[in-house]
Structures are given as structure tokens and as C-alpha cells.
Amino acid sequence: GKPERLRMSYDGSVIAVNYSRVSATGDIVRKVTLFDRAGKRLFGERGGLSFSPEVVAVSPAGECLTVRDADGSLWLLSRDGHN
């Protein structure tokens, strides 16, 4: 999918990327993933029809990121993609 939003940690160690894809049923599905400064993916795609994350913030040293779901709920995801 095409990147919609990029957020970088203050120290530049990680970049969070938001993007959307169209599902097989035609629904738009929002995803998020996290990369280190070398471009290595730290965790795979997170998101889907029941969880539509939008990156709100990345911690200064990149330990976690805050995402907002479509219903307005805020979630913290660690560098390994778990909440």
C-alpha cells in the first residue's frame, strides 16, 4: 500500500509507517508497521478490519508507538508489535 503517514522517533532509531490496502472484499484496511533506521522491519503489519491503527506518536527513543483505532481508542505498541 501507499504510505499515508510517517512518524520518526526523536533519536531517529525507528520510523512508523501507516498505509492502507484494499481487501479482497473491497474494504479499505489500515495498517501500521515499524522499521529501524537501516530499513529492517521490526514488526510485521498490524491492523485489519477490526483494528484500524493510525500512528499518533512515537516515543523519543523508539521503544513504543501510540496508535489510535477508528473508534478513538488509544493503544501502545512495543517495538515487537505487542500491546
Tab-separated table of C-alpha atoms in Angstrom:
chain	number	residue	atom	x	y	z
A	1	GLY	CA	0.000	0.000	0.000
A	2	LYS	CA	0.900	3.662	-0.311
A	3	PRO	CA	2.283	5.302	2.860
A	4	GLU	CA	-0.192	7.732	4.406
A	5	ARG	CA	1.731	8.864	7.449
A	6	LEU	CA	5.316	8.533	8.668
A	7	ARG	CA	6.443	9.235	12.219
A	8	MET	CA	10.054	9.062	13.346
A	9	SER	CA	11.369	8.779	16.873
A	10	TYR	CA	13.264	11.832	18.152
A	11	ASP	CA	16.576	9.949	18.097
A	12	GLY	CA	15.921	8.642	14.565
A	13	SER	CA	16.140	4.991	15.591
A	14	VAL	CA	12.702	3.964	14.281
A	15	ILE	CA	10.134	5.032	11.689
A	16	ALA	CA	6.457	4.098	11.980
A	17	VAL	CA	4.570	3.841	8.681
A	18	ASN	CA	0.787	3.960	8.213
A	19	TYR	CA	-0.723	2.744	4.944
A	20	SER	CA	-3.958	1.342	3.568
A	21	ARG	CA	-4.758	-1.654	1.434
A	22	VAL	CA	-7.923	-2.786	-0.254
A	23	SER	CA	-9.087	-6.202	0.986
A	24	ALA	CA	-10.416	-8.973	-1.259
A	25	THR	CA	-13.936	-7.807	-0.336
A	26	GLY	CA	-13.189	-4.206	-1.361
A	27	ASP	CA	-12.888	-2.817	2.166
A	28	ILE	CA	-10.118	-0.311	2.909
A	29	VAL	CA	-7.894	-1.751	5.636
A	30	ARG	CA	-5.449	0.491	7.525
A	31	LYS	CA	-2.116	-0.996	8.616
A	32	VAL	CA	0.943	0.099	10.578
A	33	THR	CA	4.464	-1.290	10.697
A	34	LEU	CA	7.748	-0.206	12.287
A	35	PHE	CA	11.232	-0.024	10.759
A	36	ASP	CA	14.655	0.659	12.247
A	37	ARG	CA	16.946	3.301	10.728
A	38	ALA	CA	18.563	0.687	8.477
A	39	GLY	CA	15.172	-0.193	6.973
A	40	LYS	CA	14.769	-3.510	8.804
A	41	ARG	CA	11.139	-4.243	9.672
A	42	LEU	CA	10.848	-4.541	13.470
A	43	PHE	CA	7.350	-5.991	13.316
A	44	GLY	CA	5.000	-7.030	10.543
A	45	GLU	CA	1.743	-5.418	9.575
A	46	ARG	CA	-0.623	-4.628	12.414
A	47	GLY	CA	-4.189	-3.734	11.578
A	48	GLY	CA	-7.206	-5.115	9.793
A	49	LEU	CA	-10.955	-4.814	9.582
A	50	SER	CA	-11.387	-4.937	13.376
A	51	PHE	CA	-8.301	-2.812	14.240
A	52	SER	CA	-7.594	0.239	12.098
A	53	PRO	CA	-4.483	1.895	13.590
A	54	GLU	CA	-3.361	5.446	12.885
A	55	VAL	CA	0.057	6.414	14.262
A	56	VAL	CA	-0.274	9.295	16.717
A	57	ALA	CA	3.207	9.370	18.275
A	58	VAL	CA	6.496	7.505	18.631
A	59	SER	CA	8.389	7.605	21.928
A	60	PRO	CA	11.641	9.659	21.845
A	61	ALA	CA	13.939	6.608	21.776
A	62	GLY	CA	11.534	4.448	19.744
A	63	GLU	CA	10.615	1.944	22.470
A	64	CYS	CA	6.902	2.173	21.638
A	65	LEU	CA	4.363	3.920	19.473
A	66	THR	CA	0.883	5.195	20.190
A	67	VAL	CA	-1.857	4.433	17.682
A	68	ARG	CA	-5.493	5.489	17.549
A	69	ASP	CA	-8.127	2.997	16.400
A	70	ALA	CA	-11.122	4.051	14.283
A	71	ASP	CA	-13.304	4.220	17.420
A	72	GLY	CA	-10.876	6.682	19.076
A	73	SER	CA	-9.237	4.155	21.428
A	74	LEU	CA	-5.518	4.682	22.037
A	75	TRP	CA	-3.120	1.728	22.040
A	76	LEU	CA	0.579	1.421	22.831
A	77	LEU	CA	2.575	-0.968	20.664
A	78	SER	CA	6.075	-2.016	21.699
A	79	ARG	CA	8.972	-2.389	19.257
A	80	ASP	CA	7.997	-6.031	18.769
A	81	GLY	CA	4.418	-5.087	17.863
A	82	HIS	CA	2.686	-6.229	21.049
A	83	ASN	CA	0.459	-4.038	23.187
